[in-house]
Coordinates of C-alpha atoms in Angstrom, one line a residue:
M194 CA 70.0 88.9 63.3
A195 CA 73.3 87.2 62.6
R196 CA 75.2 90.4 63.4
W197 CA 73.5 90.7 66.8
K198 CA 74.4 87.1 67.5
R199 CA 78.1 87.8 66.7
I200 CA 78.0 90.9 69.0
L201 CA 76.4 88.9 71.8
L202 CA 79.0 86.1 71.4
V203 CA 81.9 88.7 71.6
F204 CA 80.5 90.2 74.7
G205 CA 79.8 86.8 76.2
A206 CA 83.4 85.8 75.5
I207 CA 84.7 88.9 77.1
F208 CA 82.6 88.3 80.2
A209 CA 83.7 84.7 80.4
V210 CA 87.4 85.7 80.2
V211 CA 87.0 88.4 82.9
F212 CA 84.9 86.3 85.2
G213 CA 87.2 83.3 84.7
Y214 CA 90.3 85.3 85.5
R215 CA 88.7 86.7 88.7
F216 CA 87.5 83.3 89.7
F217 CA 90.7 81.4 89.2
A218 CA 93.4 84.1 89.7
V219 CA 91.9 86.5 92.2
Y220 CA 89.4 84.6 94.4
E221 CA 90.7 82.7 97.3
F222 CA 89.0 79.5 98.6
R223 CA 90.2 79.5 102.2
A224 CA 88.7 81.1 105.3
G225 CA 91.9 82.6 106.6
E226 CA 92.3 83.9 110.0
C227 CA 92.3 87.3 111.8
K228 CA 95.7 88.5 112.8
A229 CA 94.9 91.5 114.8
A230 CA 97.5 93.0 117.2
Q231 CA 97.3 92.7 120.9
P232 CA 95.6 95.6 122.7
R233 CA 98.1 98.5 123.3
V234 CA 98.3 101.2 125.9
F235 CA 95.9 104.0 124.7
A236 CA 97.3 107.5 124.4
S237 CA 94.6 110.3 124.4
T238 CA 96.1 112.2 121.4
Y239 CA 92.9 113.7 120.0
P240 CA 93.0 116.7 117.7
K241 CA 90.2 119.1 118.5
R242 CA 88.3 118.7 115.2
L243 CA 88.4 116.5 112.2
V244 CA 86.2 116.4 109.0
V245 CA 86.3 112.8 107.8
M246 CA 85.0 111.5 104.4
S247 CA 84.3 107.8 103.5
W248 CA 83.9 107.2 99.7
N249 CA 83.8 104.3 97.4
I250 CA 84.9 106.0 94.2
Q251 CA 83.9 103.2 91.8
G252 CA 87.4 103.2 90.3
H253 CA 86.6 100.9 87.4
A254 CA 84.3 103.6 85.9
S255 CA 87.5 105.3 84.8
L256 CA 87.7 102.7 82.0
L257 CA 84.8 104.3 80.2
R258 CA 85.0 107.8 81.6
G259 CA 88.4 109.3 81.3
E260 CA 87.6 112.2 83.5
H261 CA 86.2 110.1 86.3
I262 CA 89.1 110.5 88.8
A263 CA 89.5 114.2 88.0
K264 CA 85.8 114.6 89.0
V265 CA 86.5 112.5 92.2
A266 CA 89.3 114.9 93.0
E267 CA 87.1 118.0 92.3
T268 CA 84.5 116.6 94.7
I269 CA 87.1 116.0 97.5
A270 CA 88.6 119.5 97.0
Q271 CA 85.1 121.0 97.2
I272 CA 84.4 119.4 100.6
K273 CA 87.9 120.0 102.0
P274 CA 88.0 117.0 104.4
D275 CA 90.9 116.4 106.7
I276 CA 91.1 112.7 106.1
V277 CA 89.4 110.6 103.3
G278 CA 89.0 106.8 103.3
I279 CA 88.9 105.6 99.7
N280 CA 87.5 102.3 98.4
E281 CA 87.9 100.7 94.9
A282 CA 91.2 102.5 94.0
H283 CA 93.2 101.0 91.1
R284 CA 96.9 101.3 90.3
G285 CA 98.0 100.2 86.9
T286 CA 95.0 97.9 86.1
W287 CA 93.3 97.7 82.7
Q288 CA 90.2 99.1 84.3
S289 CA 92.0 102.3 85.2
R290 CA 93.6 102.5 81.7
F291 CA 96.8 101.6 83.5
D292 CA 96.8 104.8 85.5
D293 CA 97.4 105.2 89.2
H294 CA 94.3 106.6 90.8
V295 CA 96.0 107.3 94.2
E296 CA 98.8 109.3 92.6
E297 CA 96.4 111.2 90.5
L298 CA 94.2 112.0 93.5
R299 CA 97.3 113.1 95.5
R300 CA 98.4 115.3 92.7
R301 CA 95.0 116.9 92.0
T302 CA 94.0 117.4 95.7
G303 CA 97.4 118.3 97.1
L304 CA 96.8 115.8 100.0
N305 CA 99.2 113.2 101.3
A306 CA 98.3 109.7 100.2
A307 CA 98.8 106.0 101.0
F308 CA 97.6 102.9 99.2
G309 CA 96.7 99.5 100.6
E310 CA 96.6 96.6 98.1
S311 CA 93.8 94.1 98.5
Y312 CA 94.8 92.0 95.5
D313 CA 96.7 92.0 92.2
L314 CA 94.7 92.4 89.0
L315 CA 96.4 91.5 85.7
G316 CA 99.7 93.1 86.8
G317 CA 98.0 96.1 88.5
E318 CA 96.7 96.6 92.0
F319 CA 93.2 97.1 93.6
G320 CA 92.5 98.2 97.1
N321 CA 91.8 101.0 99.6
A322 CA 93.6 104.3 100.1
V323 CA 93.9 107.2 102.5
L324 CA 94.1 110.9 101.6
T325 CA 94.9 113.5 104.3
R326 CA 96.3 116.9 104.9
G327 CA 98.1 115.4 107.9
R328 CA 101.4 113.5 108.0
I329 CA 101.1 109.8 107.4
V330 CA 103.5 108.2 109.9
K331 CA 102.8 104.6 109.1
A332 CA 100.6 102.5 106.9
D333 CA 99.9 98.8 107.2
V334 CA 97.5 96.4 105.4
H335 CA 95.8 93.6 107.3
R336 CA 94.1 90.8 105.5
L337 CA 90.6 89.9 106.5
P338 CA 89.2 86.3 106.7
G339 CA 86.8 85.0 104.2
T340 CA 86.7 83.1 100.9
G341 CA 86.2 84.8 97.5
E342 CA 87.6 88.2 96.5
P343 CA 90.3 89.1 99.0
R344 CA 89.4 91.8 101.5
T345 CA 91.6 93.9 103.7
V346 CA 91.7 96.7 106.2
M347 CA 94.2 99.5 105.8
E348 CA 95.5 101.0 109.1
T349 CA 97.3 104.3 109.0
I350 CA 98.7 106.5 111.8
I351 CA 98.3 110.1 111.0
D352 CA 99.7 113.2 112.8
I353 CA 97.3 116.1 112.3
D354 CA 96.7 119.5 114.0
G355 CA 98.8 118.5 117.1
G356 CA 97.1 115.2 117.5
R357 CA 97.7 111.6 116.4
V358 CA 95.0 109.2 115.2
E359 CA 94.7 105.7 113.9
F360 CA 92.6 105.7 110.8
F361 CA 91.2 102.4 109.3
V362 CA 89.6 102.0 105.9
T363 CA 88.1 98.8 104.7
H364 CA 85.8 97.3 102.1
L365 CA 83.9 94.1 103.0
T366 CA 82.7 91.3 100.9
A367 CA 79.7 92.0 98.6
W368 CA 76.5 90.1 97.7
E369 CA 74.6 91.3 100.7
K370 CA 72.5 88.4 102.1
L371 CA 74.5 85.6 100.4
N372 CA 77.7 86.6 102.1
R373 CA 76.3 87.6 105.5
A374 CA 78.3 84.9 107.4
T375 CA 81.5 86.0 105.8
R376 CA 80.9 89.6 106.6
R377 CA 80.1 88.7 110.2
V378 CA 83.6 87.1 110.5
Q379 CA 85.2 90.1 108.8
L380 CA 83.4 92.6 111.1
A381 CA 84.5 90.6 114.2
C382 CA 88.1 90.9 112.9
L383 CA 87.7 94.6 112.4
A384 CA 86.5 95.0 116.0
N385 CA 89.7 93.2 117.1
H386 CA 91.8 95.6 115.1
V387 CA 90.3 98.8 116.4
R388 CA 90.4 97.5 120.0
A389 CA 94.1 97.2 119.6
S390 CA 94.5 100.9 118.8
A391 CA 97.1 102.9 120.7
H392 CA 95.5 106.3 119.7
P393 CA 92.1 107.8 119.0
F394 CA 90.6 105.8 116.1
I395 CA 88.3 106.1 113.2
L396 CA 87.0 103.4 110.9
T397 CA 85.6 104.1 107.4
G398 CA 84.5 102.0 104.5
D399 CA 82.0 100.3 102.3
L400 CA 80.6 97.5 104.5
N401 CA 78.3 96.2 101.8
A402 CA 75.4 95.9 104.2
P403 CA 72.7 98.3 105.5
P404 CA 72.6 99.3 109.2
D405 CA 69.7 96.9 110.0
A406 CA 71.5 93.8 108.6
P407 CA 72.1 91.3 111.5
E408 CA 75.8 91.4 111.2
L409 CA 75.9 95.2 111.3
V410 CA 73.5 95.3 114.3
E411 CA 75.9 92.9 116.1
F412 CA 78.9 95.0 115.1
R413 CA 77.3 98.2 116.2
G414 CA 76.6 96.7 119.6
D415 CA 80.3 96.9 120.2
T416 CA 80.7 99.6 122.9
V417 CA 84.1 100.6 121.5
L418 CA 82.5 102.2 118.4
Q419 CA 79.9 104.8 117.7
M420 CA 78.1 105.5 114.4
P421 CA 76.3 108.6 113.4
A422 CA 72.6 107.9 113.1
G423 CA 70.0 109.0 110.6
L424 CA 72.1 108.9 107.4
T425 CA 70.5 108.6 104.0
P426 CA 71.3 105.9 101.4
T427 CA 74.8 106.0 100.0
H428 CA 74.4 103.6 97.1
R429 CA 72.5 105.3 94.2
V430 CA 71.2 102.1 92.6
M431 CA 70.4 99.9 95.6
N432 CA 69.1 102.9 97.6
L433 CA 70.8 101.5 100.8
Q434 CA 73.3 102.9 103.2
L435 CA 76.5 100.8 102.6
D436 CA 79.2 103.3 103.5
Y437 CA 80.1 104.3 107.1
V438 CA 82.2 106.4 109.4
F439 CA 82.7 104.9 112.9
A440 CA 84.7 106.5 115.7
D441 CA 85.8 105.7 119.2
R442 CA 83.6 107.1 122.0
G443 CA 86.1 109.9 122.9
W444 CA 84.8 111.8 119.9
T445 CA 81.6 113.9 119.7
V446 CA 79.8 113.7 116.4
A447 CA 79.1 117.4 115.5
S448 CA 77.5 116.6 112.1
A449 CA 77.0 113.8 109.7
R450 CA 75.9 114.0 106.1
V451 CA 75.5 111.9 102.9
L452 CA 76.2 114.2 100.0
D453 CA 74.5 113.7 96.6
I454 CA 77.5 114.7 94.6
G455 CA 80.4 113.2 92.7
P456 CA 80.7 110.8 89.7
S457 CA 80.6 107.5 91.7
D458 CA 77.7 105.1 92.1
H459 CA 78.3 105.6 95.9
R460 CA 77.6 108.9 97.6
P461 CA 80.3 110.2 100.0
V462 CA 79.7 110.2 103.8
V463 CA 81.1 113.3 105.6
V464 CA 81.3 113.4 109.4
E465 CA 82.7 116.1 111.6
L466 CA 84.2 114.9 114.8
V467 CA 85.2 117.1 117.8
H468 CA 87.0 116.5 121.1
Q469 CA 86.6 118.7 124.1

């Protein structure tokens, strides 16, 4: 019994250190503000067809599973998407064994890549990323309002197949019902960002709320955006759809699927968009 008590004390101490670090060094206790750009003149630069993937890759799982990112890359290569929005990417953190997830994914898939930091983590970085076979012209990171773990939206401009698109990837605050008010503010900020797009736009990400959550219903009522209907749950444990692909209404949704593949606790969402 004494041995088990020592083991529990060790694990309790580790948990206290990790939680304490996140609480005092990572979390922010200010609401912040939304700094979206002013609406720009819209240029209809649609490529004819895009296959888009949204995937929370559960990057911290690479701490215990050394092959985790390799399997993520294998899954992406299997689907052959044109653009991928990635959540929970690590660069040089202890949870990634100090590896660079984005660079490894770029190398293994042969796609171009960009990373958007949401916050520092013990000398490393944590955030969102974009992979694409197109050319990344520009990449910006915009902070989202809300207290707690810092959240951002990454905006990239991508030239692909003779067209140009603005691609947004985000990861909203967690703890579904407890942080509903914060997510509502973050979603309003996201709506402002996409409204300012100068090119056809797509928004992907883990929004940490199901489609029928009040804040998502309000966000989906925005006539600027469309969301494929009828998708199955994306989170394997919670059995809820938390991951999304939104697009402006100049696109037609040719197909939309949630794929039960890959090593993450989230299933990837794959959507085919076409423009006539």
